[in-house]
CSV table of C-alpha atoms in Angstrom, one decimal:
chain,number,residue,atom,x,y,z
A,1,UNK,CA,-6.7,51.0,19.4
A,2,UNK,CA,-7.8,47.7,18.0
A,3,UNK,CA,-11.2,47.3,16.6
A,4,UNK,CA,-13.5,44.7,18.0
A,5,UNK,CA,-13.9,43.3,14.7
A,6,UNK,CA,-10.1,42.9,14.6
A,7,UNK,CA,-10.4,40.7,17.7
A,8,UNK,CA,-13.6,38.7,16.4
A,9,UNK,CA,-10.9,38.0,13.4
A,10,UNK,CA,-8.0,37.0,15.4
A,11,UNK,CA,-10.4,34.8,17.6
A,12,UNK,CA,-12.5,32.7,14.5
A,13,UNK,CA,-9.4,32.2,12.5
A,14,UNK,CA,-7.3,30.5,16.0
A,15,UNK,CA,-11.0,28.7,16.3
A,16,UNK,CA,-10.7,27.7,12.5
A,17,UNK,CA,-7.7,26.7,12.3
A,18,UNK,CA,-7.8,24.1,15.7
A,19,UNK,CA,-10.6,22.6,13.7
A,20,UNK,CA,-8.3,21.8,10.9
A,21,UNK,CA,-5.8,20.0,12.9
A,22,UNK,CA,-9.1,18.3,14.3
A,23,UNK,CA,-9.8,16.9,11.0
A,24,UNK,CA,-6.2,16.1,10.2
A,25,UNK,CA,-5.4,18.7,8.1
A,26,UNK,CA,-1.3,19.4,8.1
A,27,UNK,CA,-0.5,22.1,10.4
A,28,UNK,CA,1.5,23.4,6.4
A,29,UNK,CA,-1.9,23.6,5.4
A,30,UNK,CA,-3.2,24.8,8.6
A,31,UNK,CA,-0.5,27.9,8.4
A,32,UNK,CA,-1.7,28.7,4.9
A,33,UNK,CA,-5.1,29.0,5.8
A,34,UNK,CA,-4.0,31.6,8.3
A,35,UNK,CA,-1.5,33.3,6.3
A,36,UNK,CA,-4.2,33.4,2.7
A,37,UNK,CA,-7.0,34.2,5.5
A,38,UNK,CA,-5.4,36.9,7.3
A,39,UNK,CA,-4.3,39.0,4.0
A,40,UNK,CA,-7.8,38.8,2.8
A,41,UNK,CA,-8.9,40.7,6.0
A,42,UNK,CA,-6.2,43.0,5.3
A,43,UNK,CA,-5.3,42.4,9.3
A,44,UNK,CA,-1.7,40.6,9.6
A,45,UNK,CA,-0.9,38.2,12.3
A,46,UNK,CA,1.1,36.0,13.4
A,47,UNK,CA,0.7,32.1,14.0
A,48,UNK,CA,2.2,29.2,15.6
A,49,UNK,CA,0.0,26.4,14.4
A,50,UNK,CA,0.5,22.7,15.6
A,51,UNK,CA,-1.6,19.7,15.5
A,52,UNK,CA,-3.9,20.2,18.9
A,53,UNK,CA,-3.2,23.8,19.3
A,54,UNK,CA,-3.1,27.0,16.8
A,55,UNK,CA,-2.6,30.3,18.4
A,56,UNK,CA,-3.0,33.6,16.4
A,57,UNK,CA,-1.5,37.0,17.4
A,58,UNK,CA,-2.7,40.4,16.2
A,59,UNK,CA,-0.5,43.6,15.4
A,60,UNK,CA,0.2,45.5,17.9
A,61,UNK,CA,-1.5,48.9,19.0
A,62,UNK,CA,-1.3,51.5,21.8
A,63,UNK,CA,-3.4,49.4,23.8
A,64,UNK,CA,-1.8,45.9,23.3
A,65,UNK,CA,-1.8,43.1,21.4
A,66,UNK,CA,-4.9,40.8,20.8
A,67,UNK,CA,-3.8,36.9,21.4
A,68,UNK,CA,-6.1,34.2,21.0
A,69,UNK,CA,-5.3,29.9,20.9
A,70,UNK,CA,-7.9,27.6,20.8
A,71,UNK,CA,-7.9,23.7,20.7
A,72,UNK,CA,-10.1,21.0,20.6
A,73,UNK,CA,-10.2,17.6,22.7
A,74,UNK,CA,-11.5,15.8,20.4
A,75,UNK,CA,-10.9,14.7,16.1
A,76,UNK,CA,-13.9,15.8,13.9
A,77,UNK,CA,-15.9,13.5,12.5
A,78,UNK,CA,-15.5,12.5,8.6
A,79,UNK,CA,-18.8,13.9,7.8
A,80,UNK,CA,-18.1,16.7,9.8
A,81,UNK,CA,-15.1,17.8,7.2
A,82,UNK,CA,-17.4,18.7,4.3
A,83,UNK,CA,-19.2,21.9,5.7
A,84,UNK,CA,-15.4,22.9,7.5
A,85,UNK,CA,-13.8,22.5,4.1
A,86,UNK,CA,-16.4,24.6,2.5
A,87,UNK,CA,-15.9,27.1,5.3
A,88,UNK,CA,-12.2,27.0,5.2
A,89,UNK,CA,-12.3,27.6,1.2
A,90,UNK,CA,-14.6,30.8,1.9
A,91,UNK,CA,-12.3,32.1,4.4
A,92,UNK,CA,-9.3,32.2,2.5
A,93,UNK,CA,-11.2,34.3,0.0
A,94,UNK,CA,-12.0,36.6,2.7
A,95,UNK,CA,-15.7,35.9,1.7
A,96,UNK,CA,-16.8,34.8,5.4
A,97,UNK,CA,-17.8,37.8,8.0
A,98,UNK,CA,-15.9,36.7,11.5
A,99,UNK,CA,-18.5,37.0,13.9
A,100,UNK,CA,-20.7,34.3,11.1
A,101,UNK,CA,-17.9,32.4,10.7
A,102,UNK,CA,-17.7,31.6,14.6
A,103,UNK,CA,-21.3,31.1,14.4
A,104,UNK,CA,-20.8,28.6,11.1
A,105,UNK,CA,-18.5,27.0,12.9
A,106,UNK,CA,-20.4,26.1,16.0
A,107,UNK,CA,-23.0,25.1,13.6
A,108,UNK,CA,-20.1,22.4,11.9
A,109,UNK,CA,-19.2,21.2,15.7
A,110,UNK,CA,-22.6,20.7,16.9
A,111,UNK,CA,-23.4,18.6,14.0
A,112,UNK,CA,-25.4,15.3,14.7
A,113,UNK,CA,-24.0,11.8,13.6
A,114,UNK,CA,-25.4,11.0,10.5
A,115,UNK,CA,-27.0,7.9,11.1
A,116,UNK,CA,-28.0,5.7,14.3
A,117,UNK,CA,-25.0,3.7,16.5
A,118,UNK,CA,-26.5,0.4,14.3
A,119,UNK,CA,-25.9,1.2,10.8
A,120,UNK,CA,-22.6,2.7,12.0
A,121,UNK,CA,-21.5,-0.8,13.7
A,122,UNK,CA,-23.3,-2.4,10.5
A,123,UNK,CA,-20.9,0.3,8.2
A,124,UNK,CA,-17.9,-1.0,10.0
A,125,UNK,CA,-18.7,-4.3,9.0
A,126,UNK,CA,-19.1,-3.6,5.5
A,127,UNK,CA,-15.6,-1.6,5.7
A,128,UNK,CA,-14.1,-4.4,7.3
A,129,UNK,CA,-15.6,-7.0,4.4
A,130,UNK,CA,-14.2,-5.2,2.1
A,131,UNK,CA,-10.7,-4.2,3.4
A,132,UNK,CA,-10.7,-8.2,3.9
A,133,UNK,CA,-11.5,-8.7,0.4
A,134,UNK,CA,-8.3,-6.6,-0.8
A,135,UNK,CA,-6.2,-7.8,2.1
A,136,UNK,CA,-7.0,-11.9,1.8
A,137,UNK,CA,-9.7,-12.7,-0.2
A,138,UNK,CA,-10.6,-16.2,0.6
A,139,UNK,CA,-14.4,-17.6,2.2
A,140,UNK,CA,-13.3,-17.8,5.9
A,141,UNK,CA,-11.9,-14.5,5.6
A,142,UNK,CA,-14.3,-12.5,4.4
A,143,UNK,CA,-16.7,-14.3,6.7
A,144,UNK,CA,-14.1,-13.7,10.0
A,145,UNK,CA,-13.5,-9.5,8.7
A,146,UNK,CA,-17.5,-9.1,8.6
A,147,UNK,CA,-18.1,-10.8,12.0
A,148,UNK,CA,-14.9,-9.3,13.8
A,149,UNK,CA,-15.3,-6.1,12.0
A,150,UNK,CA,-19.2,-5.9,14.0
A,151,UNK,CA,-17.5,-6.5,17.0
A,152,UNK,CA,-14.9,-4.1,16.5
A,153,UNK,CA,-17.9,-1.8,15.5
A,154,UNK,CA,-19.5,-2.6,19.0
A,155,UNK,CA,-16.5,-1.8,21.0
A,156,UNK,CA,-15.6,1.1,19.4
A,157,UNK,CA,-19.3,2.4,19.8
A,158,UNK,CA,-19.3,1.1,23.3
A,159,UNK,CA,-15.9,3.0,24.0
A,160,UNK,CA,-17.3,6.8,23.0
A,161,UNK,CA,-19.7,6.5,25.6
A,162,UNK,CA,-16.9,5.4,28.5
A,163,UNK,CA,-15.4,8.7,28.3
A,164,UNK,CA,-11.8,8.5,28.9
A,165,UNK,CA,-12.1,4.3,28.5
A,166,UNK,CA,-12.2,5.0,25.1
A,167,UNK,CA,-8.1,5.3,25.2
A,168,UNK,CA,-7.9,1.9,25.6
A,169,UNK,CA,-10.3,0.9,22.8
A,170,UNK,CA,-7.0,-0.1,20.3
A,171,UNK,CA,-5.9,-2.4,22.7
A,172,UNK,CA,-8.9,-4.4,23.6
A,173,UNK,CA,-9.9,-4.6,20.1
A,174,UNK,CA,-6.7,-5.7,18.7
A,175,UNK,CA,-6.6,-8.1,22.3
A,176,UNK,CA,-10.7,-9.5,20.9
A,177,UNK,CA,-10.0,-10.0,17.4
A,178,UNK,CA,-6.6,-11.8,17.7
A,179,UNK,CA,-8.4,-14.2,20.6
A,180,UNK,CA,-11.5,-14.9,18.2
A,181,UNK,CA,-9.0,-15.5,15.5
A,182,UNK,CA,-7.2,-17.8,17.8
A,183,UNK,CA,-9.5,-19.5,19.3
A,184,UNK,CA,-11.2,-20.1,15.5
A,185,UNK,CA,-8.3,-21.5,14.4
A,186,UNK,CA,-7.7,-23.9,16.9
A,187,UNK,CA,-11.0,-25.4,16.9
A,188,UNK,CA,-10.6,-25.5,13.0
A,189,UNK,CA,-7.5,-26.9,13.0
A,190,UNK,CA,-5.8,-24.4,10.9
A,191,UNK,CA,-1.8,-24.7,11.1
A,192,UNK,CA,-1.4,-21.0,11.7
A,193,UNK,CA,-2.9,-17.5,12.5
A,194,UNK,CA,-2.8,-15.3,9.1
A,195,UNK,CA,-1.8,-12.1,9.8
A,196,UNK,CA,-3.5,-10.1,7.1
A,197,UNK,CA,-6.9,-11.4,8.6
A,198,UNK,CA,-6.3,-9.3,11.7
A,199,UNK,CA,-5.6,-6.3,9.6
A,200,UNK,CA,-9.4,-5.5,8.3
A,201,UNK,CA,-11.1,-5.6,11.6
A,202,UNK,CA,-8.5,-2.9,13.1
A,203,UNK,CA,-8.2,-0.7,10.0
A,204,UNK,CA,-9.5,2.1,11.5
A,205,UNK,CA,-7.0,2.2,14.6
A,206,UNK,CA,-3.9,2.0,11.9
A,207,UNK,CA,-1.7,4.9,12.1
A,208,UNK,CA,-1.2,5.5,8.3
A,209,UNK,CA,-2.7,9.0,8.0
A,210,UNK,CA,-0.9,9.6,11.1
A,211,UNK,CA,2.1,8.6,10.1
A,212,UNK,CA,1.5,10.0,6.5
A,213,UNK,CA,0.9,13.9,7.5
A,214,UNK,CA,4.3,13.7,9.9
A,215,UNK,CA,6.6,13.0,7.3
A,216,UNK,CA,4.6,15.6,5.2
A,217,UNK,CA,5.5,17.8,7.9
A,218,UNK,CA,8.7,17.0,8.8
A,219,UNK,CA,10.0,17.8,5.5
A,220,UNK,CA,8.2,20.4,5.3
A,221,UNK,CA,10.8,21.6,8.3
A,222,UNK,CA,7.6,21.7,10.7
A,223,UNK,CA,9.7,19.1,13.5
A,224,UNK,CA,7.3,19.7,16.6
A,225,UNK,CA,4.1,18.7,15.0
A,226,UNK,CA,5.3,15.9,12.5
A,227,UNK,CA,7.8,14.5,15.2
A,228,UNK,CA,4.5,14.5,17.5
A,229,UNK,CA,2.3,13.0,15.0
A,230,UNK,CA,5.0,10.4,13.9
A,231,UNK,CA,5.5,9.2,17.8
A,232,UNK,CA,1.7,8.5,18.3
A,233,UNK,CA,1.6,6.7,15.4
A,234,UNK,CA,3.7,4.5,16.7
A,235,UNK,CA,2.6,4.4,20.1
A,236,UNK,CA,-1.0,3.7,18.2
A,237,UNK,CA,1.0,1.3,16.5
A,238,UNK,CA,2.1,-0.6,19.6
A,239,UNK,CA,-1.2,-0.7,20.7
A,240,UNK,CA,-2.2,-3.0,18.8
A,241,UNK,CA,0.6,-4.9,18.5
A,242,UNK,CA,0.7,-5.4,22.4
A,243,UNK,CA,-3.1,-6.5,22.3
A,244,UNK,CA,-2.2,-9.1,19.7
A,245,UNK,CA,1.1,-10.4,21.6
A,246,UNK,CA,-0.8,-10.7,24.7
A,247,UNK,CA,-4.1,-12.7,23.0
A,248,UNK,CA,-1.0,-15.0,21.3
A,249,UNK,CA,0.4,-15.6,25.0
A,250,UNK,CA,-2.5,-16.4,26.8
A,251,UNK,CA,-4.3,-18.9,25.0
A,252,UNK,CA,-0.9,-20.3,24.3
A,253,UNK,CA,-0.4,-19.8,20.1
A,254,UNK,CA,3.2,-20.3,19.4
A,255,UNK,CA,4.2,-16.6,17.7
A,256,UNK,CA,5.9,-18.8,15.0
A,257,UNK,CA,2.5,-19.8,13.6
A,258,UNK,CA,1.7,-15.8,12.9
A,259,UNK,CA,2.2,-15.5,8.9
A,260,UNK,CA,1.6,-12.7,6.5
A,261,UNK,CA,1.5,-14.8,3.4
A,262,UNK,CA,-1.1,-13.6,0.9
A,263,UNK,CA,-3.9,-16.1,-0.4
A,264,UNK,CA,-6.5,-16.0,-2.6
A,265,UNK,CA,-8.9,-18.4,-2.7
A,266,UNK,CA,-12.0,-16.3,-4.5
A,267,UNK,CA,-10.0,-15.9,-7.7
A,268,UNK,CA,-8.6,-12.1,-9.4
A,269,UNK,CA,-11.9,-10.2,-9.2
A,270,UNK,CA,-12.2,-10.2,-5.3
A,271,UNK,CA,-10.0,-7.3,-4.7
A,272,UNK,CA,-11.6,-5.4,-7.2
A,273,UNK,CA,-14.7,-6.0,-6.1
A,274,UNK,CA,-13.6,-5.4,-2.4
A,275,UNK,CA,-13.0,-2.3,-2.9
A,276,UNK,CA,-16.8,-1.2,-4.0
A,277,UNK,CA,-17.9,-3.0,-0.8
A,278,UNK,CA,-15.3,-0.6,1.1
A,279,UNK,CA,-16.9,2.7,-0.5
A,280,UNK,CA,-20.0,1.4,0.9
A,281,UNK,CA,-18.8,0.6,4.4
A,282,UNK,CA,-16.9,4.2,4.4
A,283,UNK,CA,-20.3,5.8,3.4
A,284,UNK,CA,-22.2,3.7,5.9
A,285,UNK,CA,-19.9,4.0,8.8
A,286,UNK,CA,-18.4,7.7,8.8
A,287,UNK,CA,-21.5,9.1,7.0
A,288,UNK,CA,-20.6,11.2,4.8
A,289,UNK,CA,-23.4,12.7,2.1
A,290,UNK,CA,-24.9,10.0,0.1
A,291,UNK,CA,-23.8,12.4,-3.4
A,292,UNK,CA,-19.9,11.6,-2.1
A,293,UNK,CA,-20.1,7.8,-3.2
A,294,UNK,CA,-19.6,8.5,-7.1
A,295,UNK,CA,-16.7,10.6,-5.8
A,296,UNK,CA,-14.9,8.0,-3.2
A,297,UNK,CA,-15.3,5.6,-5.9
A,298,UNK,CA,-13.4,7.1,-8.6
A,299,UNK,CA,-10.7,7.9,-6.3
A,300,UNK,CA,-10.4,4.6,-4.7
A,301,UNK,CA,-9.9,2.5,-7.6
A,302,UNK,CA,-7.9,5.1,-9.0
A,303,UNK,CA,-5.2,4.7,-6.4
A,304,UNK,CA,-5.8,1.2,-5.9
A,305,UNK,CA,-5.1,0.5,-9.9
A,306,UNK,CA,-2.1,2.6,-9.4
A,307,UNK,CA,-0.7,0.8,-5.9
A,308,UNK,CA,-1.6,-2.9,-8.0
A,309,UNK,CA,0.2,-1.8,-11.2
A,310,UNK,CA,3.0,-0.1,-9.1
A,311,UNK,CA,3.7,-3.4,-7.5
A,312,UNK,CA,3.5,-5.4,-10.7
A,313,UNK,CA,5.9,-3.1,-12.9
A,314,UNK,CA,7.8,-1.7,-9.9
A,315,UNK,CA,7.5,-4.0,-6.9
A,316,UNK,CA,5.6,-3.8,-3.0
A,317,UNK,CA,8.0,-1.4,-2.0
A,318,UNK,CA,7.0,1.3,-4.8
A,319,UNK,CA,3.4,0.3,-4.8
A,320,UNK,CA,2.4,2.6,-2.3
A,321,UNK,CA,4.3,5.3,-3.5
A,322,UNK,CA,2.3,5.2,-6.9
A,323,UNK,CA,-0.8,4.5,-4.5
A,324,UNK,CA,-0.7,7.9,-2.7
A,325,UNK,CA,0.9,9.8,-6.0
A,326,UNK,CA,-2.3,8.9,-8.0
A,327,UNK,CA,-4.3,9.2,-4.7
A,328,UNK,CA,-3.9,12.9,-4.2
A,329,UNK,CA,-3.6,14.3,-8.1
A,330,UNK,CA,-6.9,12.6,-8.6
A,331,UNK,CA,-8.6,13.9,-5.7
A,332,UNK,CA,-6.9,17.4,-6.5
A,333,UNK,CA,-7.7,17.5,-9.8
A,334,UNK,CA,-11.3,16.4,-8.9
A,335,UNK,CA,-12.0,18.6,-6.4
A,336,UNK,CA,-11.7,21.7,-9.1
A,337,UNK,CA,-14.6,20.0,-11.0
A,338,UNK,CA,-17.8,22.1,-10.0
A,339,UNK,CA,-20.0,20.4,-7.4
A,340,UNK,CA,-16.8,18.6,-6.5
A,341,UNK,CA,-16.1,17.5,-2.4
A,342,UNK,CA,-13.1,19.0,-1.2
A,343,UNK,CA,-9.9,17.3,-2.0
A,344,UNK,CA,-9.3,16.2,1.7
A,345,UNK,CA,-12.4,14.3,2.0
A,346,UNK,CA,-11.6,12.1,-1.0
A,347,UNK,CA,-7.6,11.7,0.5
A,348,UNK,CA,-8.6,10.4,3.8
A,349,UNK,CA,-10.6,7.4,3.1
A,350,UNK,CA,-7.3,6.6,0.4
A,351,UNK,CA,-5.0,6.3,3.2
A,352,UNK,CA,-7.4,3.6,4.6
A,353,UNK,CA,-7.3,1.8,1.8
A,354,UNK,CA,-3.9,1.9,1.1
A,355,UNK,CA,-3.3,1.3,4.8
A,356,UNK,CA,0.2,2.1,4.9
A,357,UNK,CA,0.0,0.9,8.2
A,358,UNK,CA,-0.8,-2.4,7.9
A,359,UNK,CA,2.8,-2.9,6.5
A,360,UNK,CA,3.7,-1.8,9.7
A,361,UNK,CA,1.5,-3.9,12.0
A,362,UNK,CA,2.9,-7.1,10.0
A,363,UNK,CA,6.1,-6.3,10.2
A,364,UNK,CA,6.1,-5.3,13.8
A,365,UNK,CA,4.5,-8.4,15.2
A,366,UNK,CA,6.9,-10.4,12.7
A,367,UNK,CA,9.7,-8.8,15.0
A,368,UNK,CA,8.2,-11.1,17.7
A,369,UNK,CA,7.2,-14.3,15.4
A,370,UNK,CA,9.0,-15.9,12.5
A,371,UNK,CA,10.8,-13.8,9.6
A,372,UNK,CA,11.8,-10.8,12.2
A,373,UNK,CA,14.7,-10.2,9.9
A,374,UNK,CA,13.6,-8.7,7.4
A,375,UNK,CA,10.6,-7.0,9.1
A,376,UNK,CA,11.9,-3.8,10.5
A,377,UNK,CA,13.1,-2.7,6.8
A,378,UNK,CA,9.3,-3.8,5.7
A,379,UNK,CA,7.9,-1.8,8.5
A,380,UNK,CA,9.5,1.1,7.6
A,381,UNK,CA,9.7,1.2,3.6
A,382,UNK,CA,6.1,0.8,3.3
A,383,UNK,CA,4.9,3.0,5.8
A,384,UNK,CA,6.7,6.0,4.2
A,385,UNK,CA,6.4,4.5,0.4
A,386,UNK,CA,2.2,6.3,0.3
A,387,UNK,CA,3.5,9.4,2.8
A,388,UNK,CA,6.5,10.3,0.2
A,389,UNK,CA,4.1,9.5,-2.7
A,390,UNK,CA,1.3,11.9,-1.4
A,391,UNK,CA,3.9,14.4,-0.9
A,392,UNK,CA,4.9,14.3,-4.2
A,393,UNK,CA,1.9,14.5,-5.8
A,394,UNK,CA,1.3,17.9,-3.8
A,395,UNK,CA,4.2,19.3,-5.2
A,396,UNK,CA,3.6,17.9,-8.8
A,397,UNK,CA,0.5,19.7,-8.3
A,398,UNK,CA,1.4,22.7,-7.2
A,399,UNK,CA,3.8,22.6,-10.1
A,400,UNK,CA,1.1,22.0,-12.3
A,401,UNK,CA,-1.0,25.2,-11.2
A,402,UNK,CA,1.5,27.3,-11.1
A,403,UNK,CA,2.4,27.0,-14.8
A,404,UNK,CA,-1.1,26.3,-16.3
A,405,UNK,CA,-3.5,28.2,-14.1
C-alpha cells in the first residue's frame, strides 16, 4: 500500500514542477528537476512534463497507482522566481520535506508585487529609455521610448485588472505606440517612421525567450512543448505586427516610409550607458530584490560586450549567437558564487536585452513595407542566432562541470 507521504511527494513535485514552466523554465529542465528530485526521495516516478502542464505518476502497488498533474493559468512573476529557484535547488537535494514544500510553495504563489502599480508603470519607462538607448540612441528617441514606454506601462497595468481583456493587451499597445509614433511624425514632418523606435516601448510583448526555450527544446527532441512554444511566439509575434499594420492603414502612412536603419545621434557612449538605465528599469518594473542589481549588471554588459564585439569581428548575424553564449556561462558561472541569484534570474532579463525578437518584428513588418526581400532570412537568422548560442553555452557548461567539478 502506498504511504501517504508518498502521495504528498508525488503531488508537491507535479505542483513544483508546473511552477517551473510558469516561470519559463524548459520543460528539459523541468524533467530534471523531477527525475534528480524523485531519486533523492528514494520514490521513482514517472513524468510527462510540458510547458502549462506536468503530470507525475507513482509506482505502482496493490492498491493502485497515485497520479497527480497540476498547472497553472497564469506566468510567475520575475520576482517571484528567486524564492522558486531556491526551492527548486533544495528539492533536488532532497532537503525539502513534501508537505513544507507545498506549503513553501503557496507561500512563493501568494507573494505580493513588490512595489505599487506607479513605480511599476514608472519602471517600464525607465526599461523602455534604456532599451531605446541601445536600439536608436538619438534625442527624440529616447524622449518618444520614455513617454510611449509609460503608456505601454499604463495599458499593460490597466490590462491585468480586465481579466481575460488582458489577451488583447499586445495588440492595442503595438496599435497605440505605432499611432503616437505616426501621428508625431507627421506633425514633425519626419520623412518616415523608424522602426527601431517602436521596438523599446513593446519589448516586453517580444517573443524572444519564447522563441529561445523552443528551439532549446526542440533539439533537445522535446517536439510538443518547443513546437507549442515556437508557434505562440509567433502568434505573439503577429500581434504586434498586425497592431502596427493596422495603425499604418488607418491614419494613412505609406508602409514604404517604415525603416529599420540605425542612427545615432548621441555619439558611442549612449548604448553603453543605456544599458545601466535598463538594469534600473528591470529592477524597478519586475521587482526583483534590490541586492540583484550588482548581479543583472555584470551580466548585462557582459552579453551586450559580447553581442557588440560579435557583430564587429563576426557580423549581425553572429552577434547574437556570442550574445546568448556569454549570456548564459556568465550567469552559470556566477550563480556558483556564494550569495549568488540563481542562474535563471540573471538569463531572463538577457534575452530582453538581446531581444532576439526584435529582429523579428523588423523583419516581419519589412515583409509588408520596403526591403521585404531580404527580411524573412533576417527574421529568422537572428531570432535563432541568441537561442542556438544559449544552447551552446549549456552544453559548454555542462562540459565544463563534468570534467573539472
Amino acid at each position: 500500500m502506498e504511504k501517504p507521504a508518498d502521495s504528498q511527494q508525488i503531488q508537491f513535485l507535479a505542483r513544483l514542477g508546473s511552477a517551473m514552466g510558469a516561470a519559463n523554465y524548459p520543460v528539459t529542465l523541468i524533467r530534471r528537476m523531477l527525475e534528480r528530485s524523485s531519486a533523492a526521495y528514494g520514490v521513482p516516478n514517472d513524468f510527462l512534463a510540458l510547458p502549462n502542464t506536468v503530470q507525475v505518476v507513482g509506482p505502482a502497488t496493490g492498491s493502485g497507482t497515485t497520479m497527480k498533474s497540476a498547472h497553472l493559468d497564469t506566468d510567475l512573476r520575475f520576482d517571484q522566481t528567486f524564492p522558486l529557484a531556491r526551492l527548486v535547488t533544495a528539492t533536488m537535494r532532497g532537503q525539502v520535506d513534501p508537505v513544507e514544500g507545498n506549503a513553501q510553495l503557496d507561500r512563493v504563489l501568494a507573494l505580493p508585487p513588490r512595489y505599487p502599480e506607479w513605480v511599476t508603470v514608472l519602471g517600464y519607462g525607465v526599461w523602455s529609455a534604456g532599451l531605446g538607448l541601445v536600439l536608436e540612441p538619438t534625442p527624440l528617441n529616447r524622449l518618444g521610448a520614455t513617454v510611449l514606454g509609460l503608456m505601454v506601462g499604463l495599458i499593460a497595468v490597466l490590462g491585468r485588472r480586465a481579466g481575460v481583456a488582458a489577451q488583447l493587451v499586445p495588440v492595442v499597445s503595438a496599435f497605440a505606440v505605432a499611432a503616437v509614433s505616426i501621428a508625431v511624425a507627421e506633425y514633425l514632418g519626419l520623412d518616415h517612421i523608424g522602426l527601431r523606435a517602436l521596438i523599446p516601448p513593446l519589448a516586453m510583448f517580444l517573443p524572444g525567450a519564447a522563441i529561445t526555450l523552443a528551439v532549446i527544446e526542440l533539439t533537445s527532441r522535446d517536439t510538443i512543448s518547443g513546437s507549442g512554444r515556437l508557434v505562440g511566439g509567433f502568434m505573439q509575434l503577429a500581434q504586434l505586427v498586425f497592431g502596427i499594420l493596422i495603425a499604418v492603414q488607418l491614419l494613412g502612412e505609406d508602409t514604404a516610409n517604415l525603416s529599420s536603419v540605425a542612427l545615432n545621434k548621441l555619439g558611442p557612449w549612449a548604448p553603453w550607458a543605456g544599458v545601466a538605465v535598463y538594469a534600473v528599469g528591470v529592477m524597478l518594473f519586475l521587482g526583483p530584490p534590490r541586492w540583484f542589481l550588482p548581479w543583472l549588471l555584470v551580466v548585462s554588459y557582459a552579453a551586450y560586450t559580447a553581442q557588440y564585439l560579435g557583430d564587429l569581428v563576426l557580423g549581425s548575424y553572429a552577434s547574437g549567437f556570442c550574445g546568448g553564449l556569454v549570456l548564459t556561462l556568465s550567469a552559470l558561472s556566477l550563480s556558483r558564487r556564494r550569495a549568488a541569484p540563481p542562474a535563471i534570474t540573471m538569463i531572463l532579463p538577457g534575452f530582453w536585452l538581446l531581444v532576439p525578437g526584435s529582429m523579428g518584428l523588423i523583419g516581419i513588418a519589412e515583409l509588408f513595407g520596403a526591403d521585404g526581400d531580404s527580411a524573412l532570412g533576417v527574421t529568422f537568422i537572428s531570432m535563432f542566432s541568441v537561442a542556438i548560442g544559449l544552447q551552446t553555452g549549456f552544453v559548454l557548461w555542462r562540459l565544463i562541470r563534468r570534467r573539472h567539478f
